[in-house]
Coordinates of C-alpha atoms and ligand atoms in Angstrom, one line a residue:
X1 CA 110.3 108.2 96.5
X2 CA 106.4 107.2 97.3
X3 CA 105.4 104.6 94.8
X4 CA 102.6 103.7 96.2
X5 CA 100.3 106.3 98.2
X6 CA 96.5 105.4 99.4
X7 CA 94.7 108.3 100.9
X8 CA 91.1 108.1 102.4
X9 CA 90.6 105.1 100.7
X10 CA 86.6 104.5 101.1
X11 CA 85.2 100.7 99.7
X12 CA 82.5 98.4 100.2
X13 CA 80.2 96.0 98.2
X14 CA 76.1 95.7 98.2
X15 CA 76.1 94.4 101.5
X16 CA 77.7 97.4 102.7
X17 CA 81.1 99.6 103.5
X18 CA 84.5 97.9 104.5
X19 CA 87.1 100.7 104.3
X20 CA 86.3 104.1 105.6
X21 CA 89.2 105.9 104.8
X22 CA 92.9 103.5 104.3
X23 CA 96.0 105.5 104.4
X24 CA 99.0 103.9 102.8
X25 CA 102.2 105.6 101.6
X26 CA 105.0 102.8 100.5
X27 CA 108.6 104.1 99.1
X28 CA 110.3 101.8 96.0
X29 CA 112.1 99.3 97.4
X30 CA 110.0 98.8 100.7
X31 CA 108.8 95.6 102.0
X32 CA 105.6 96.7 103.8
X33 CA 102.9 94.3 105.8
X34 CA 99.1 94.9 106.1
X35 CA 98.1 93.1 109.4
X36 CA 94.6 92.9 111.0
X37 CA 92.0 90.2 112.2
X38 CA 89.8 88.3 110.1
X39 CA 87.8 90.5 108.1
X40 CA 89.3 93.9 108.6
X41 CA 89.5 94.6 105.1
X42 CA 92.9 93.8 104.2
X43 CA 91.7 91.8 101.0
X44 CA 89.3 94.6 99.9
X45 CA 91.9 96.9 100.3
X46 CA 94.5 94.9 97.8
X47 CA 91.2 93.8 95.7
X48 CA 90.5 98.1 95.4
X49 CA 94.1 98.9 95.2
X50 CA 94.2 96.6 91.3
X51 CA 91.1 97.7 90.5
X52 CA 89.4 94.8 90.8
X53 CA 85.5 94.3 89.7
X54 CA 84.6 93.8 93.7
X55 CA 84.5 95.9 95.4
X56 CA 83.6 99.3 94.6
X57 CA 85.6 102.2 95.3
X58 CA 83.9 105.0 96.9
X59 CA 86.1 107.4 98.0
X60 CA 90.2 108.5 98.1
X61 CA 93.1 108.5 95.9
X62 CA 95.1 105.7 94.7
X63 CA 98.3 107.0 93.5
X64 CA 101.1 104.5 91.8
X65 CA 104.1 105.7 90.2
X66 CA 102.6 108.9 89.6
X67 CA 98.8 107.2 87.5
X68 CA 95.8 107.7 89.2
X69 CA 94.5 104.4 89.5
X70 CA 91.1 104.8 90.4
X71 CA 91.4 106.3 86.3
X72 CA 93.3 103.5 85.2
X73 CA 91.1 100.4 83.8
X74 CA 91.6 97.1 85.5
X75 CA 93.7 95.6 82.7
X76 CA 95.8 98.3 82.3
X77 CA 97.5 98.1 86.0
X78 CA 99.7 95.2 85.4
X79 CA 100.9 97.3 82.5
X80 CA 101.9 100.0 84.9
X81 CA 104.2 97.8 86.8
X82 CA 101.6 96.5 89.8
X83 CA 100.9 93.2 90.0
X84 CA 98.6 91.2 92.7
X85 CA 99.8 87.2 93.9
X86 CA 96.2 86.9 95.2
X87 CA 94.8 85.0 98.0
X88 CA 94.4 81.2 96.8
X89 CA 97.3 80.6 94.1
X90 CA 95.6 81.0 91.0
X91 CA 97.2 79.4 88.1
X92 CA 95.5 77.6 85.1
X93 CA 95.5 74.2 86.4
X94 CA 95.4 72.4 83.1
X95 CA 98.4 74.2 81.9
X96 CA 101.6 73.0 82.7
X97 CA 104.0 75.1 84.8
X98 CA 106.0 75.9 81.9
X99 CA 102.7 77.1 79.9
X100 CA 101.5 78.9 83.0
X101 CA 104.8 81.0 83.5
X102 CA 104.9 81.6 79.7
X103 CA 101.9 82.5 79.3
X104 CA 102.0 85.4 82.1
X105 CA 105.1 86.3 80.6
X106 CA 103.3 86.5 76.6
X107 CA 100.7 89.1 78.7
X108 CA 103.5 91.4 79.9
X109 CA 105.2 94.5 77.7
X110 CA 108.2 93.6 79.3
X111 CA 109.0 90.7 80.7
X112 CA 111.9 89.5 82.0
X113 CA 113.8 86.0 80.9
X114 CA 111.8 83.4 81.6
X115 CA 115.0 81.1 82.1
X116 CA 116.2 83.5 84.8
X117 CA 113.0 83.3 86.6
X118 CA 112.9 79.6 86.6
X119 CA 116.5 79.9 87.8
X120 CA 115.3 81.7 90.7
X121 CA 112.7 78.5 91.1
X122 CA 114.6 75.4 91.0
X123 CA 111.4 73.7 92.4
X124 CA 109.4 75.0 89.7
X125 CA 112.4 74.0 86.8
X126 CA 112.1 70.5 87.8
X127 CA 108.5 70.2 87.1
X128 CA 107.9 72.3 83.9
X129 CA 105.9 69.8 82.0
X130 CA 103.6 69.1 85.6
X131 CA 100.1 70.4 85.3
X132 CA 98.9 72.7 87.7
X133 CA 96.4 70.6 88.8
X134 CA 99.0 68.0 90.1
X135 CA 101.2 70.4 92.2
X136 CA 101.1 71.0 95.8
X137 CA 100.1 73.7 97.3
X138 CA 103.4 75.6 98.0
X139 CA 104.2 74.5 94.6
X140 CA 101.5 76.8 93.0
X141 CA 102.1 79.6 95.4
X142 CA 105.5 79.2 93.8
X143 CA 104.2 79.0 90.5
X144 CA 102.1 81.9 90.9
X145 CA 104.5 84.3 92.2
X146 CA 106.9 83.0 89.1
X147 CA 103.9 84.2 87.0
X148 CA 103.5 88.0 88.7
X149 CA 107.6 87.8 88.7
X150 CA 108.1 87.5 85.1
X151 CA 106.0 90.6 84.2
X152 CA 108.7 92.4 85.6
X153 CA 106.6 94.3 87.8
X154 CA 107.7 97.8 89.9
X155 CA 105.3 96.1 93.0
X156 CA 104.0 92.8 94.1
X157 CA 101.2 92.9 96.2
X158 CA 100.6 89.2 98.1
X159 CA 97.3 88.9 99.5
X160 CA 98.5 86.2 102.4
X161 CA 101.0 84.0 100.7
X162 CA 101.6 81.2 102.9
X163 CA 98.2 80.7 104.5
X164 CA 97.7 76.8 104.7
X165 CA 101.4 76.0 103.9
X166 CA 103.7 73.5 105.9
X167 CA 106.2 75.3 107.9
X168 CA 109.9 74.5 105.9
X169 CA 107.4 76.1 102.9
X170 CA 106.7 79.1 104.5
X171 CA 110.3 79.6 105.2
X172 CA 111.0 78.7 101.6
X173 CA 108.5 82.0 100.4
X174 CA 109.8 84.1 103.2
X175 CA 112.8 83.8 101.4
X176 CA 111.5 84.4 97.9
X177 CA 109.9 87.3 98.7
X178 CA 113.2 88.9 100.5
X179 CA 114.9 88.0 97.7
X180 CA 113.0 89.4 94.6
X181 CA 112.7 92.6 97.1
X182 CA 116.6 93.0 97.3
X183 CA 117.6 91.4 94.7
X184 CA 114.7 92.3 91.9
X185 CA 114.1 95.7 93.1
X186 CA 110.7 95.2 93.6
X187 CA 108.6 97.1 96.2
X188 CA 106.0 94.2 98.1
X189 CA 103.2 95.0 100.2
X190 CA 102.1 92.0 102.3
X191 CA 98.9 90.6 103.6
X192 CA 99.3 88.0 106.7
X193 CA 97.2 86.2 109.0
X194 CA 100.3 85.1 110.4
X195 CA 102.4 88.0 112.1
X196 CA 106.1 85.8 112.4
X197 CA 105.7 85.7 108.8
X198 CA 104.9 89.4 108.2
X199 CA 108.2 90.1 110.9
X200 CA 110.3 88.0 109.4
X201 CA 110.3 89.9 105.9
X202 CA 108.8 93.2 106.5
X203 CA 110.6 96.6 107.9
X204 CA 107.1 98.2 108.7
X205 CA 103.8 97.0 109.2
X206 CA 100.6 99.0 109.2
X207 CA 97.6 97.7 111.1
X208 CA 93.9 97.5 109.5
X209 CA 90.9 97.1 112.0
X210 CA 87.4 97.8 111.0
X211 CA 88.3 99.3 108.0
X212 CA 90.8 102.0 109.3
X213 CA 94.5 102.3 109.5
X214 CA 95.1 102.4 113.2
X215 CA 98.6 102.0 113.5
X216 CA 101.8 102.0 112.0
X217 CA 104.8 100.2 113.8
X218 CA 108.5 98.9 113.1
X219 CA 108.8 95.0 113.3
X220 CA 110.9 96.1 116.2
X221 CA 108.0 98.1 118.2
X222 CA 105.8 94.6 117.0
X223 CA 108.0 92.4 118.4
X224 CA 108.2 94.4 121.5
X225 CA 104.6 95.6 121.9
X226 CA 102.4 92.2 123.1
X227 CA 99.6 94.4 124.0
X228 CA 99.3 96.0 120.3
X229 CA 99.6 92.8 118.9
X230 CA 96.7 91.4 121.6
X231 CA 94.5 94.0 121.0
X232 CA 94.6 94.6 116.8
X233 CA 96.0 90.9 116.0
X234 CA 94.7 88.7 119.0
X235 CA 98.6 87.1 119.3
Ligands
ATP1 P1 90.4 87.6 105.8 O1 91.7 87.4 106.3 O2 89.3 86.9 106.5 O3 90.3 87.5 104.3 P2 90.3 90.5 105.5 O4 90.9 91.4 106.5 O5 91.1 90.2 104.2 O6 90.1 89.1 106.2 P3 88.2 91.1 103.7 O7 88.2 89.8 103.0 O8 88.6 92.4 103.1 O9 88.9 91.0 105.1 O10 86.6 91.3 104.2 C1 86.2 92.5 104.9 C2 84.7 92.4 105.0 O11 84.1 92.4 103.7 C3 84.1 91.1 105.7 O12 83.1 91.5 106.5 C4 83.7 90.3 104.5 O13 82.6 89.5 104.9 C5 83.2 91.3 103.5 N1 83.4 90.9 102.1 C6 84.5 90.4 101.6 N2 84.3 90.1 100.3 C7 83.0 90.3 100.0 C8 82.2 90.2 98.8 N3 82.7 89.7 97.7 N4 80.9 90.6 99.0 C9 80.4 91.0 100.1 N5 81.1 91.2 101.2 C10 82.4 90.8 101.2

């Protein structure tokens, strides 16, 4: 079943258009990438997807468990079961990590057990009384995936989670994010910069550049295909 279906997607701020027409169709339970060079649009598109303030929408359909989004107001997406881990790790960073994940959890109609979400963190249980401000940088990519986890969402959009992280990290979110997929049910569409990453968790992988969806490939035709990945991701 298609739970999460872009069609013509057209966006673009003051300074002018980004997307001229996205295509995106992902199934529950899919683990999907969004891979293209710097500035294709792949943050605009997740940023138009949740309705964000920037940019504005133009054109297409954004279709999510059956709600129009482009309808929906921006606070009323999470509600629908679609939640963004955007780029950056945004937590409140004088809250502690307990407060942080509580407080996501407070905003939700449905949240799950916060215990069984810091069980799924043991990095994150050891440090509940830590401020955000004093955690590393994995740590609040941790933290703020716990945060879009215990709103029990259908779909997790991560707008590139491991940019900047140390290596065993990455492999350490890699694994997170195959987890809550299988083991959570929850459908994940994922920005990278960094294609090993995007292969390692995704099944299929479309590519954005200049705006447009210009392919759509298995991680076994990416791994294969050097001159696709030259051409649209310059690796
Ligand atoms: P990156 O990995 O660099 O974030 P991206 O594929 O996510 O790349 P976007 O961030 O979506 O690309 O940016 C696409 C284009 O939109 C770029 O030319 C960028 O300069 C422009 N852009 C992004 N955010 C804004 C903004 N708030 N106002 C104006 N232009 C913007």
């Amino acid at each position: 079943m298609t739970l999460l279906d872009v069609d013509g997607l057209e966006a673009g701020y003051d300074t002018g258009q980004v997307l001229f027409g996205v295509d995106l169709s992902i199934d529950s339970d899919e683990v999907v990438s969004l891979l293209g060079r710097n500035g294709a649009g792949k943050t605009t598109t997740m940023r138009a997807i949740v309705g964000a303030d920037v940019p504005h929408v133009r054109g297409g359909t954004i279709t999510f468990d059956g709600h129009d989004l482009r309808a929906a107001r921006s606070y009323e997406i999470p509600k629908l079961g679609l939640s963004l881990v955007p780029e950056g790790r945004r937590c409140f960073d004088e809250l502690t990590v307990e407060e942080n994940v509580r407080l996501a959890a407070n905003h939700a109609s449905d949240p799950l057990d916060r215990e069984s979400v810091f069980e799924q963190f043991p990095e994150l249980d050891d440090m509940r009384d830590r401020p955000a401000k004093n955690m590393s940088g994995g740590e609040k990519q941790m933290l703020a995936i716990a945060r879009s986890l215990v709103a029990n969402p259908k779909m997790i959009l991560f707008d590139e989670p491991c940019e900047g992280l140390a290596p065993y990290i990455v492999r350490r979110i890699e694994s997170i994010i195959t987890d809550i997929s299988e083991n959570r049910d929850v459908t994940v569409l994922l920005v990278e910069q960094n294609v090993a990453v995007a292969m390692a968790v995704a099944d299929r992988h479309y590519i954005l550049d200049e705006g447009v969806i210009v392919d759509e490939v298995s991680t076994e035709k990416l791994k294969e295909d050097e001159s696709l990945r030259q051409k649209y991701l310059g690796v």
